[in-house]
XYZ file of C-alpha atoms in Angstrom:
356
model
C -12.002 -8.314 -22.104
C -15.315 -7.736 -20.258
C -17.480 -5.247 -22.121
C -17.791 -2.991 -19.072
C -14.011 -2.626 -18.915
C -13.859 -1.629 -22.590
C -16.503 1.062 -21.989
C -14.703 2.370 -18.955
C -11.337 2.418 -20.717
C -12.803 4.585 -23.457
C -14.324 6.868 -20.813
C -10.879 7.377 -19.288
C -9.054 8.006 -22.577
C -10.581 11.494 -23.205
C -9.589 12.534 -19.693
C -6.052 11.357 -20.328
C -6.037 13.174 -23.655
C -6.776 16.464 -21.915
C -3.929 15.834 -19.513
C -1.575 15.112 -22.376
C -1.959 18.720 -23.522
C 0.155 19.731 -20.529
C 3.376 19.115 -22.427
C 5.912 16.457 -23.417
C 6.498 15.347 -19.843
C 2.793 14.734 -19.333
C 2.532 13.045 -22.729
C 5.282 10.561 -21.862
C 3.988 9.839 -18.375
C 0.297 9.407 -19.189
C 1.094 7.424 -22.323
C 2.950 4.838 -20.262
C 0.056 4.750 -17.762
C -2.508 4.103 -20.495
C -0.281 1.551 -22.227
C 0.534 -0.268 -18.996
C -3.106 -0.516 -17.925
C -4.152 -1.686 -21.387
C -1.507 -4.438 -21.401
C -2.613 -5.567 -17.954
C -6.256 -5.749 -19.026
C -5.323 -7.697 -22.139
C -3.345 -10.261 -20.114
C -6.304 -11.325 -17.967
C -7.809 -14.816 -18.011
C -10.719 -16.045 -15.879
C -9.373 -17.979 -12.920
C -11.963 -20.671 -13.631
C -10.276 -21.345 -16.980
C -6.854 -21.653 -15.370
C -8.214 -24.037 -12.734
C -9.869 -26.171 -15.427
C -6.701 -26.439 -17.532
C -4.627 -29.500 -16.518
C -1.758 -28.145 -18.579
C -1.203 -25.195 -16.232
C 1.299 -25.300 -13.398
C -0.267 -27.343 -10.544
C 1.197 -24.956 -7.952
C -0.391 -21.990 -9.711
C -3.748 -23.762 -9.801
C -3.439 -24.575 -6.101
C -2.648 -20.939 -5.234
C -5.536 -19.670 -7.334
C -8.003 -22.196 -5.906
C -7.270 -21.017 -2.365
C -7.356 -17.406 -3.546
C -10.896 -17.937 -4.833
C -11.929 -19.216 -1.409
C -10.441 -16.060 0.109
C -12.217 -13.998 -2.553
C -15.583 -15.456 -1.588
C -14.773 -14.937 2.094
C -13.983 -11.272 1.365
C -17.483 -10.604 0.046
C -19.476 -12.962 2.259
C -17.769 -12.310 5.599
C -15.826 -9.042 5.260
C -18.609 -7.344 3.245
C -16.195 -6.264 0.505
C -17.362 -5.730 -3.104
C -18.711 -8.784 -4.930
C -17.608 -8.256 -8.523
C -15.201 -9.720 -11.088
C -12.074 -8.297 -9.457
C -9.642 -11.029 -8.352
C -11.658 -13.670 -10.192
C -9.293 -13.130 -13.129
C -5.582 -13.927 -13.424
C -2.774 -12.200 -15.346
C 0.892 -13.091 -15.668
C 2.667 -9.879 -16.683
C 6.153 -11.406 -16.711
C 7.817 -9.158 -14.131
C 8.185 -9.132 -10.321
C 6.158 -5.952 -9.698
C 3.176 -4.471 -11.478
C 4.387 -0.879 -10.968
C 7.211 0.982 -9.280
C 6.106 3.926 -7.157
C 8.340 6.952 -6.741
C 7.985 8.672 -3.360
C 9.582 12.071 -2.819
C 9.845 14.791 -0.186
C 11.781 18.007 0.159
C 15.130 17.623 1.931
C 13.841 18.869 5.283
C 10.243 17.729 5.191
C 8.208 14.581 5.734
C 5.349 15.889 3.599
C 5.172 13.869 0.388
C 5.335 15.500 -3.008
C 1.839 14.777 -4.315
C 0.575 14.089 -7.815
C -3.023 14.460 -8.952
C -4.897 12.115 -11.280
C -8.404 12.090 -12.759
C -9.621 8.981 -10.877
C -7.517 8.619 -7.735
C -7.212 12.318 -6.916
C -3.966 13.518 -5.354
C -1.691 10.767 -4.065
C 1.708 10.697 -2.395
C 3.600 8.938 -5.168
C 3.877 8.541 -8.920
C 3.628 5.086 -10.464
C 5.520 3.682 -13.448
C 5.039 0.381 -15.266
C 8.773 0.301 -16.027
C 11.458 0.152 -13.350
C 13.799 2.052 -15.641
C 11.333 4.907 -16.052
C 10.792 5.033 -12.297
C 14.516 5.211 -11.615
C 14.944 7.880 -14.269
C 12.211 10.024 -12.740
C 13.697 9.495 -9.290
C 17.132 10.564 -10.504
C 15.737 13.841 -11.835
C 13.993 14.569 -8.535
C 17.136 13.729 -6.615
C 19.096 16.159 -8.775
C 16.528 18.792 -7.810
C 17.462 18.280 -4.163
C 14.567 16.074 -3.094
C 14.699 12.904 -1.008
C 13.505 10.036 -3.221
C 12.563 6.377 -2.764
C 11.531 3.860 -5.433
C 9.387 0.925 -4.257
C 8.205 -2.077 -6.253
C 4.453 -2.636 -5.827
C 2.781 -6.059 -6.058
C -0.781 -4.876 -6.664
C -2.949 -1.806 -6.970
C -6.642 -1.063 -7.194
C -8.374 0.756 -10.027
C -11.098 1.584 -7.452
C -13.701 -0.464 -9.281
C -13.208 1.137 -12.678
C -11.879 -2.142 -14.070
C -11.981 -5.786 -12.992
C -8.618 -6.039 -11.269
C -6.911 -9.416 -11.681
C -4.814 -11.555 -9.392
C -1.314 -10.935 -10.720
C 1.722 -13.193 -10.755
C 3.380 -10.408 -8.750
C 1.001 -11.199 -5.870
C 1.983 -14.870 -5.565
C 5.566 -14.630 -4.347
C 4.885 -14.403 -0.606
C 2.498 -17.326 -0.290
C -1.221 -17.908 0.072
C -1.711 -15.908 3.260
C -0.128 -12.807 1.748
C -2.159 -13.264 -1.438
C -5.421 -13.337 0.529
C -4.336 -10.276 2.510
C -3.572 -8.355 -0.690
C -7.002 -9.203 -2.082
C -8.621 -7.888 1.111
C -6.484 -4.719 0.966
C -7.265 -3.895 -2.646
C -10.981 -4.662 -2.326
C -11.084 -2.342 0.685
C -10.037 0.477 -1.651
C -12.943 -0.422 -3.925
C -15.295 -0.440 -0.919
C -14.362 3.102 0.095
C -11.837 5.681 -1.012
C -11.300 9.354 -0.174
C -9.655 11.503 -2.791
C -6.515 13.386 -1.749
C -5.862 11.506 1.532
C -3.339 8.734 0.943
C -2.622 8.116 4.637
C -6.325 7.638 5.412
C -6.918 5.336 2.442
C -3.858 3.169 2.954
C -4.159 2.875 6.726
C -7.831 1.926 6.377
C -7.049 -0.704 3.728
C -4.113 -2.004 5.786
C -6.403 -2.501 8.778
C -8.967 -4.357 6.640
C -6.118 -6.480 5.274
C -4.776 -7.365 8.725
C -8.119 -7.977 10.432
C -9.435 -9.826 7.393
C -6.390 -12.103 7.395
C -6.940 -12.908 11.075
C -10.570 -13.807 10.462
C -9.712 -15.777 7.321
C -7.312 -17.988 9.265
C -9.794 -18.426 12.108
C -12.535 -19.425 9.653
C -10.321 -22.265 8.418
C -9.526 -23.417 11.935
C -5.915 -22.299 11.708
C -3.990 -20.762 14.595
C -3.165 -17.082 14.561
C -0.246 -16.286 12.284
C 3.240 -16.270 13.767
C 3.015 -13.733 16.566
C 6.785 -13.265 16.564
C 6.932 -12.107 12.946
C 3.921 -9.856 13.436
C 5.502 -8.399 16.565
C 8.743 -7.778 14.662
C 6.920 -5.863 11.966
C 4.987 -3.851 14.522
C 8.163 -3.090 16.489
C 9.993 -1.819 13.396
C 6.961 0.258 12.430
C 6.845 1.814 15.892
C 10.554 2.701 15.714
C 10.130 4.313 12.302
C 7.066 6.298 13.366
C 8.936 7.581 16.435
C 11.864 8.559 14.192
C 9.423 10.429 11.959
C 8.151 12.374 14.974
C 11.691 13.353 15.944
C 12.466 14.420 12.384
C 9.243 16.409 12.223
C 10.292 18.310 15.347
C 13.772 18.841 13.923
C 12.510 20.263 10.630
C 10.337 22.752 12.491
C 13.421 24.427 13.975
C 14.981 27.540 12.355
C 18.417 25.999 11.759
C 20.994 26.583 9.013
C 20.866 23.944 6.267
C 24.287 22.552 7.186
C 23.263 22.023 10.819
C 19.880 20.608 9.821
C 21.577 18.172 7.440
C 23.963 16.985 10.147
C 21.193 16.463 12.704
C 19.027 14.730 10.125
C 21.804 12.212 9.462
C 22.188 11.682 13.206
C 18.501 10.838 13.510
C 18.779 8.157 10.860
C 21.816 6.697 12.632
C 19.809 6.701 15.859
C 17.049 4.750 14.119
C 19.577 2.163 12.929
C 21.061 1.877 16.427
C 17.627 1.482 18.039
C 16.684 -1.200 15.543
C 19.878 -3.215 16.085
C 19.505 -2.956 19.854
C 15.916 -4.158 19.632
C 16.807 -6.954 17.211
C 19.675 -8.280 19.311
C 17.642 -8.141 22.515
C 14.342 -9.561 21.320
C 15.061 -11.714 18.237
C 18.826 -12.428 18.046
C 20.009 -13.946 14.794
C 16.961 -12.804 12.817
C 18.108 -10.378 10.128
C 14.831 -10.071 8.220
C 14.826 -6.251 8.281
C 18.575 -5.698 8.103
C 18.621 -5.019 4.358
C 16.004 -2.302 4.749
C 17.653 -0.598 7.725
C 21.141 -0.773 6.195
C 20.094 0.772 2.886
C 20.440 4.542 2.478
C 17.739 6.180 4.600
C 15.981 9.435 3.820
C 12.619 11.104 4.380
C 11.013 9.475 1.349
C 12.017 5.998 2.470
C 9.989 6.527 5.655
C 6.878 7.685 3.785
C 5.232 4.260 3.328
C 5.261 3.752 7.096
C 3.544 7.065 7.646
C 1.043 6.391 4.864
C 0.276 2.671 5.225
C 0.576 2.227 8.995
C 0.044 5.531 10.774
C -3.733 5.337 11.354
C -4.059 1.534 11.587
C -4.443 1.647 15.417
C -7.209 4.228 15.001
C -9.135 1.972 12.617
C -8.565 -0.965 14.971
C -10.100 1.089 17.786
C -13.022 2.027 15.547
C -13.595 -1.642 14.679
C -13.627 -2.510 18.398
C -16.122 0.279 19.101
C -18.658 -1.265 16.706
C -18.130 -4.739 18.145
C -16.416 -6.101 15.054
C -19.469 -5.461 12.878
C -18.137 -4.857 9.376
C -21.128 -2.930 7.915
C -21.169 -0.612 10.939
C -17.398 -0.223 10.643
C -17.628 0.812 6.984
C -20.419 3.252 7.827
C -18.168 4.881 10.415
C -15.267 4.957 7.950
C -17.487 6.629 5.365
C -18.530 9.200 7.953
C -14.853 9.996 8.610
C -14.282 10.288 4.886
C -16.938 12.993 4.594
C -15.262 15.222 7.190
C -12.903 18.028 6.231
C -9.226 16.986 6.269
C -8.653 18.800 9.578
C -11.754 17.269 11.176
C -10.805 13.813 9.886
C -7.295 14.054 11.294
C -8.630 15.185 14.677
C -11.147 12.323 14.759
C -8.496 9.741 13.903
C -6.102 11.193 16.446
C -8.780 10.869 19.112
C -9.064 7.147 18.291
C -5.315 6.524 18.560
C -3.899 4.724 21.631
C -2.281 7.128 24.065
C 1.156 5.459 23.882
C 2.718 3.338 21.183
C 5.973 1.530 21.889
C 7.542 -1.589 20.470
């Protein structure tokens, strides 16, 4: 393990120890966080060693070789941090690195937040075990909250440690792997405590724009416009449904009536999706599993957090003529504003109308 990571791990441990004094629940949760991060750090191997080992899976070596090209592109062209992150590899033997538990109150789209010593307050709680995540979600559901458990392929330690490429990041192909590297490095480049929607939308924009430039740099055509349009169309439908639910929850209605109208809104979302699917991409059922699963407020949270401000950051990028250093300077300026000022500034950057 790199010496710097050892030093930083020992700097974090006393902070965790203080948090553990909060009780058995805190002890269990923070113990699994420390253990999970330690196991991940221990599993890392320099990518250069994997590439030099003829005994390793040729497909893995091919994926990692292209990932290292994307990693260099990230620093040289996208002006993202140039450090050891994503120049290491770790196979952790499971499909996701963590499972995040998102939760809201029954009649609210505001996430239940959790505060941590490094990341600040975020809109989810992460678990290195799917069983632990489901157990925590079950308890919150019993308390009357809307809950959603999502498997996560990668996360950033915000530069505290050298984050590796994980086996969990390889499943969707080389383009997705490059995009994830851009996304996670964007968090290292800039991060605002206590504003998940800002952080994730910003990193999602860097991911998407970076992926476009990465393909162009290799002389490849733009990625499948149809699939991108499908994703954008679903996102737009979900964000519109969130707006309708927000208006609904602001009304002084009895719980029974609110519950009935809430269910109707989710059915409307399903109907709008199926109508759009059948009209614009018949026979393509890529999002059917998601739309047909039980829907609740928490299940919509990732759209509001990861996608909501992406058009605003796209507009900001256009304003600076696609100049990455100027873009980051503007992002940092937004990050220094008060939450209310930041929201107003982002809203002013948003397109007037968004429709699929």
